[in-house]
mmCIF file of C-alpha atoms in Angstrom:
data_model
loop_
_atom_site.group_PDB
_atom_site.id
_atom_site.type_symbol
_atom_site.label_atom_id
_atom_site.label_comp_id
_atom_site.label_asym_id
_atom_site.label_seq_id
_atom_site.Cartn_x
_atom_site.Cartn_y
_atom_site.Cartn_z
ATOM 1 C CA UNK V 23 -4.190 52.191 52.210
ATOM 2 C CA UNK V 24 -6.743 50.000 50.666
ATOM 3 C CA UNK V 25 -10.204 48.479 52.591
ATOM 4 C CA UNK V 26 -10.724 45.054 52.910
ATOM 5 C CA UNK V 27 -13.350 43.968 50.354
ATOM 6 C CA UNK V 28 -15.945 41.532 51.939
ATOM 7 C CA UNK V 29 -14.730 37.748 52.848
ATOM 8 C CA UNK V 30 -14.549 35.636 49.661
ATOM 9 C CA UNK V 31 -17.389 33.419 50.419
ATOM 10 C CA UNK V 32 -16.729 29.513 52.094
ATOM 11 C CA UNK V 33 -17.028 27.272 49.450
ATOM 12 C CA UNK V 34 -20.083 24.709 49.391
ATOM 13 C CA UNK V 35 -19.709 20.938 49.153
ATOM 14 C CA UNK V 36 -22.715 20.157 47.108
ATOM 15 C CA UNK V 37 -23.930 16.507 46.172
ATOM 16 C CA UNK V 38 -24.927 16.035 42.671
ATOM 17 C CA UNK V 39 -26.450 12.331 41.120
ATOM 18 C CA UNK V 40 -27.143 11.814 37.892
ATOM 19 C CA UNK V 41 -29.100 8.976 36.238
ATOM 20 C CA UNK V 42 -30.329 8.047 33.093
ATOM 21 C CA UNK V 43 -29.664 6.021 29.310
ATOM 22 C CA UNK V 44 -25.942 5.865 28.991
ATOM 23 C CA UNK V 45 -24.985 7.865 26.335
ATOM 24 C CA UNK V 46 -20.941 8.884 25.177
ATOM 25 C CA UNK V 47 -20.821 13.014 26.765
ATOM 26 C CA UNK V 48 -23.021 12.530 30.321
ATOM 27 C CA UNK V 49 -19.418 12.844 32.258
ATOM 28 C CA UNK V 50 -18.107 15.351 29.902
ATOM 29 C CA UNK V 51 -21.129 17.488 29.945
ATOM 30 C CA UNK V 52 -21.946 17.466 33.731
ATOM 31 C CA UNK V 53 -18.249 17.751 34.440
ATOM 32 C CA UNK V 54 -17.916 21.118 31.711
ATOM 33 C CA UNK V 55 -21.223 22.683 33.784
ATOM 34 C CA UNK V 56 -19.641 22.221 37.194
ATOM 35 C CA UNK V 57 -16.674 23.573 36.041
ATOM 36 C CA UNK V 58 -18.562 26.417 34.686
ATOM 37 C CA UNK V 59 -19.611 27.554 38.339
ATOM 38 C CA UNK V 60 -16.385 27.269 39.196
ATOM 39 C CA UNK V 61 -17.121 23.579 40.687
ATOM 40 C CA UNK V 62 -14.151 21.612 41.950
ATOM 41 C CA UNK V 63 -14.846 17.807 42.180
ATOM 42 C CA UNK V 64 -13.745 16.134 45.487
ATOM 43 C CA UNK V 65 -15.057 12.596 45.231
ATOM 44 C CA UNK V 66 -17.031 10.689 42.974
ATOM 45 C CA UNK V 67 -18.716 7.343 41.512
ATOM 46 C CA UNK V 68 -19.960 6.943 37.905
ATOM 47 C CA UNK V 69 -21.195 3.367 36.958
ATOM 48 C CA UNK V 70 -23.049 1.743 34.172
ATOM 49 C CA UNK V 71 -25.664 -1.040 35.061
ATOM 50 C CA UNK V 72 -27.829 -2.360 31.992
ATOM 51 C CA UNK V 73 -27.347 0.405 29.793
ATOM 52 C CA UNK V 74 -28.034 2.982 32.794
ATOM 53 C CA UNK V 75 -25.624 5.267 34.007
ATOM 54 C CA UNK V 76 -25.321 6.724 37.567
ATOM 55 C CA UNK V 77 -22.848 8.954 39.013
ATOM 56 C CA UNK V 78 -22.788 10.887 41.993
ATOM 57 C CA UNK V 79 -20.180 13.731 43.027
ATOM 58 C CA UNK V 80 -19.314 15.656 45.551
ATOM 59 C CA UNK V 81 -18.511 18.863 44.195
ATOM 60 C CA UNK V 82 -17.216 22.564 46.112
ATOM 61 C CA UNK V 83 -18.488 25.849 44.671
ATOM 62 C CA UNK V 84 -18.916 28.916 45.763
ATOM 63 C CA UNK V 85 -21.724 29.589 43.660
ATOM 64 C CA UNK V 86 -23.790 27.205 46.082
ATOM 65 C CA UNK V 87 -26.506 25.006 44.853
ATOM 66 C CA UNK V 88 -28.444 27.406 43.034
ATOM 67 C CA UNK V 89 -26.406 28.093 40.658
ATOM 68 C CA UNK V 90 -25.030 24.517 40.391
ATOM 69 C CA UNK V 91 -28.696 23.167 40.100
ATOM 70 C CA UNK V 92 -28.965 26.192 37.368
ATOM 71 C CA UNK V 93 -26.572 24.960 35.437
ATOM 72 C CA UNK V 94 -26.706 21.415 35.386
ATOM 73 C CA UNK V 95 -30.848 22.111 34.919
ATOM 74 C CA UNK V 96 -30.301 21.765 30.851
ATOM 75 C CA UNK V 97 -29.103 18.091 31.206
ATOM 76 C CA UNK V 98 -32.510 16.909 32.635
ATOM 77 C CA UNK V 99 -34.380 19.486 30.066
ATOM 78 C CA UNK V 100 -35.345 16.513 27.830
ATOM 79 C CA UNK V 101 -35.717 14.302 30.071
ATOM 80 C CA UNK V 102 -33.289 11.790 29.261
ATOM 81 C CA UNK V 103 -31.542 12.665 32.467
ATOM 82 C CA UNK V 104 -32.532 12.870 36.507
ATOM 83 C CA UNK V 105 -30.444 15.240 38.229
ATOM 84 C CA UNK V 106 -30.338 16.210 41.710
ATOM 85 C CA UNK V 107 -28.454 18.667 43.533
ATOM 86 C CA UNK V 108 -28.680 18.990 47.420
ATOM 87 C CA UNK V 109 -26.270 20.546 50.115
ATOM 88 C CA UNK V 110 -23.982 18.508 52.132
ATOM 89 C CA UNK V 111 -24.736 19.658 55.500
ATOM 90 C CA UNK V 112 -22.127 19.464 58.488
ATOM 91 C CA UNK V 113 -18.694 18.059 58.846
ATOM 92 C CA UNK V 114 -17.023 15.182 56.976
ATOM 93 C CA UNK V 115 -18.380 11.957 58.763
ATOM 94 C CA UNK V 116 -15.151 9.666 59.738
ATOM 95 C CA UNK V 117 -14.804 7.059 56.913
ATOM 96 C CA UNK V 118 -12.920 3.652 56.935
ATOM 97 C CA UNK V 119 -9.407 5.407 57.929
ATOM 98 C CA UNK V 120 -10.828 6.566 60.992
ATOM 99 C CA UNK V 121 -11.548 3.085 62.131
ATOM 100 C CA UNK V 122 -8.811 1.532 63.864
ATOM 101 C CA UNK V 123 -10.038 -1.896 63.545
ATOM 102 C CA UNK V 124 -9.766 -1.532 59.808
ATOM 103 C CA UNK V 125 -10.868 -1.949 56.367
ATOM 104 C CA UNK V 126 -12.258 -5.433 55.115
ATOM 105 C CA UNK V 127 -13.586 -6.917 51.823
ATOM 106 C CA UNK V 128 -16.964 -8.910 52.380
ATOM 107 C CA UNK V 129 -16.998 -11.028 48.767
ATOM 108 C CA UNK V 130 -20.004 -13.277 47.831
ATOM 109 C CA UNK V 131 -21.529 -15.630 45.484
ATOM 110 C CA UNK V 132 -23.922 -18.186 44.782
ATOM 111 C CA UNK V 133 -27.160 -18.577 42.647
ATOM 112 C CA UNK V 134 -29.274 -15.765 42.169
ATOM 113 C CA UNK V 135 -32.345 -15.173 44.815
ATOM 114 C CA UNK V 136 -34.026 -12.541 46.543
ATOM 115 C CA UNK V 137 -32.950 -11.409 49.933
ATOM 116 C CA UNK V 138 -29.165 -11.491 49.549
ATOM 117 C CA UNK V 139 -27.964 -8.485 50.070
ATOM 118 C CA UNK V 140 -30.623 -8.082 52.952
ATOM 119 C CA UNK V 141 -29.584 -10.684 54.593
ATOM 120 C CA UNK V 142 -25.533 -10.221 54.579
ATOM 121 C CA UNK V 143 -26.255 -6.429 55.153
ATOM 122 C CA UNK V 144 -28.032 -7.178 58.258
ATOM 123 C CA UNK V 145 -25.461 -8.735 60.009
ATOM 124 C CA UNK V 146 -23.391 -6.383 59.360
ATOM 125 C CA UNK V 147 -25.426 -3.318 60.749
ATOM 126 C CA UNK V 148 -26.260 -5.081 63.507
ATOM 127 C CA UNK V 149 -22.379 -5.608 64.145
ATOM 128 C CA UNK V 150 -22.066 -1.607 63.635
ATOM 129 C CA UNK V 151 -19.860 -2.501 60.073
ATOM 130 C CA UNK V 152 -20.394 0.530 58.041
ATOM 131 C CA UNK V 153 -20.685 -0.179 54.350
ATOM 132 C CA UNK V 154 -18.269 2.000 52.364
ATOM 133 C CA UNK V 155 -18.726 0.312 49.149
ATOM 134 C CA UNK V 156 -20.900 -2.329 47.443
ATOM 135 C CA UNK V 157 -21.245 -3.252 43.907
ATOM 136 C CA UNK V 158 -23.278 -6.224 42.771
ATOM 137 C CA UNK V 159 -23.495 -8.263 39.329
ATOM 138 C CA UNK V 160 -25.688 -10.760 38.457
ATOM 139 C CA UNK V 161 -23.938 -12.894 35.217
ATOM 140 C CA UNK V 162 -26.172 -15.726 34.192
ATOM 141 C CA UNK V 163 -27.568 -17.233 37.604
ATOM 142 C CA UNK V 164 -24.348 -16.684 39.354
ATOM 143 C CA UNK V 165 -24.571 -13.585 42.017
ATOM 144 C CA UNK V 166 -21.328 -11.903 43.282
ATOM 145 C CA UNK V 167 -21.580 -9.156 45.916
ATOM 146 C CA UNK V 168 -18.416 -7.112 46.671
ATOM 147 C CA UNK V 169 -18.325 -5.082 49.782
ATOM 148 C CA UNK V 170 -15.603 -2.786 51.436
ATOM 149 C CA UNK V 171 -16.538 -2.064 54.796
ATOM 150 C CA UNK V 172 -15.052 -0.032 57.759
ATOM 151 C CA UNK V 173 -15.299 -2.274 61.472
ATOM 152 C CA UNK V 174 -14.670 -0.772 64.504
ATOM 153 C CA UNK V 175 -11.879 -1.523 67.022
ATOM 154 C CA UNK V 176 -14.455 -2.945 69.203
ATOM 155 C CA UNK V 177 -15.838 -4.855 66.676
ATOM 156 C CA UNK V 178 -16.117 -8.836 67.334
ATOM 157 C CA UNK V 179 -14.442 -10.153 63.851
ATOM 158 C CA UNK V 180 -15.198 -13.373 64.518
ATOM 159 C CA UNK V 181 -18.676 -13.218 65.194
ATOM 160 C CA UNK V 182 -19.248 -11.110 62.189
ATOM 161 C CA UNK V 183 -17.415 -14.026 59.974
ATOM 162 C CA UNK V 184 -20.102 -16.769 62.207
ATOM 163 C CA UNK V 185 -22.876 -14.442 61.518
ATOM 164 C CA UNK V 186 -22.045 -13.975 57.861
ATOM 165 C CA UNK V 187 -21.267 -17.274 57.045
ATOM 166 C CA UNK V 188 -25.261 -18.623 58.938
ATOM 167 C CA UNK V 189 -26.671 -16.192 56.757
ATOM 168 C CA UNK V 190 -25.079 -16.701 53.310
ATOM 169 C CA UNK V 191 -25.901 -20.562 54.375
ATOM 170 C CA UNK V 192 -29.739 -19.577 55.044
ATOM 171 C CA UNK V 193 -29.913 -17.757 51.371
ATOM 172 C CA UNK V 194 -27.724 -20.463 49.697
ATOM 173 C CA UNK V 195 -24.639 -18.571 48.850
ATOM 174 C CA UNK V 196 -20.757 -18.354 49.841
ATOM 175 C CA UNK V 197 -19.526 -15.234 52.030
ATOM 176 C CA UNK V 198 -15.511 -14.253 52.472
ATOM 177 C CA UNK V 199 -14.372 -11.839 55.087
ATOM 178 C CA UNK V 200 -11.119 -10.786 54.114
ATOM 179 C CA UNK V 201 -8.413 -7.734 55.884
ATOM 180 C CA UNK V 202 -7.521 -5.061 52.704
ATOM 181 C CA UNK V 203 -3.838 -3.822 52.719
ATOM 182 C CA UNK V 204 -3.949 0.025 53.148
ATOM 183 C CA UNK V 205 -2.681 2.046 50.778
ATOM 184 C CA UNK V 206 -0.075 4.837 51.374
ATOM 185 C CA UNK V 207 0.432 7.709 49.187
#
């Protein structure tokens, strides 16, 4: 009859960003570390604004965040590179699926000026929207904001839309509210 050995230890979900000049290998070489404490990727962003790259992961080990800032510590050696690693504390937080009144697109544009996103991101916090997404570009003097947000089954939709639309017209751009079709897998 053989003993139990001690519990295999609960696996971490650890949050790791990275920043710095784009370069081809950043995704390949954070990506081979991870996997080198046995680090399983969950979710994850990686984008590329003027010549910077960012990407941020959620990645489970059970090596915890020691060994995952250990080995991902070569990659900012030089400098080139800002890493952080930090634990993600608690349960999952509900995302957009958990909100029955759904998932919407908020899509804007209009000349460049400061104060944009502050002001279209108010309304929507006051409104409890939560943000999921949001990805700006600036091309020429023409600003586009893209947002996917989560709203609440108690959520007002129309006086989001009338508080959206007085606040693109007070910073001189065009705002969209728009439903997004689920997807089912």
């Amino acid at each position: 009859m053989s003993t139990p050995g001690p519990a295999p230890a609960e696996a971490d979900v650890i949050a790791v960003t990275v920043i710095g000049a784009d370069r081809p290998g950043i995704v390949a070489e954070v990506t081979g570390a991870l996997a080198g404490v046995e680090g399983n990727l969950e979710d994850s962003t990686m984008t590329l604004l003027r010549g910077q790259f960012a990407m941020v992961v959620l990645v489970r080990s059970r090596a915890g965040v020691p060994a995952v800032q250990e080995a991902l510590s070569p990659l900012a050696s030089d400098g080139r590179l800002a890493v952080d690693v930090r634990p993600v504390a608690g349960p999952p937080t509900p995302g957009s699926e958990s909100l029955r009144g759904g998932t919407y697109v908020v899509h804007v544009n209009g000349a460049d000026r400061p104060g944009i996103v502050a002001a279209l991101t108010a309304v929507l916090a006051r409104h409890q929207v939560n943000i999921v997404d949001l990805g700006t570009r600036l091309a020429g003097g023409l600003y586009v904001l893209t947002a996917e947000v989560a709203v609440g089954e108690d959520v007002d939709l129309d006086a989001v839309r009338a508080e959206l639309e007085q606040a693109a017209a007070a910073v001189g751009v065009h705002v969209r509210l728009m439903p997004v079709e689920t997807d089912e897998l």
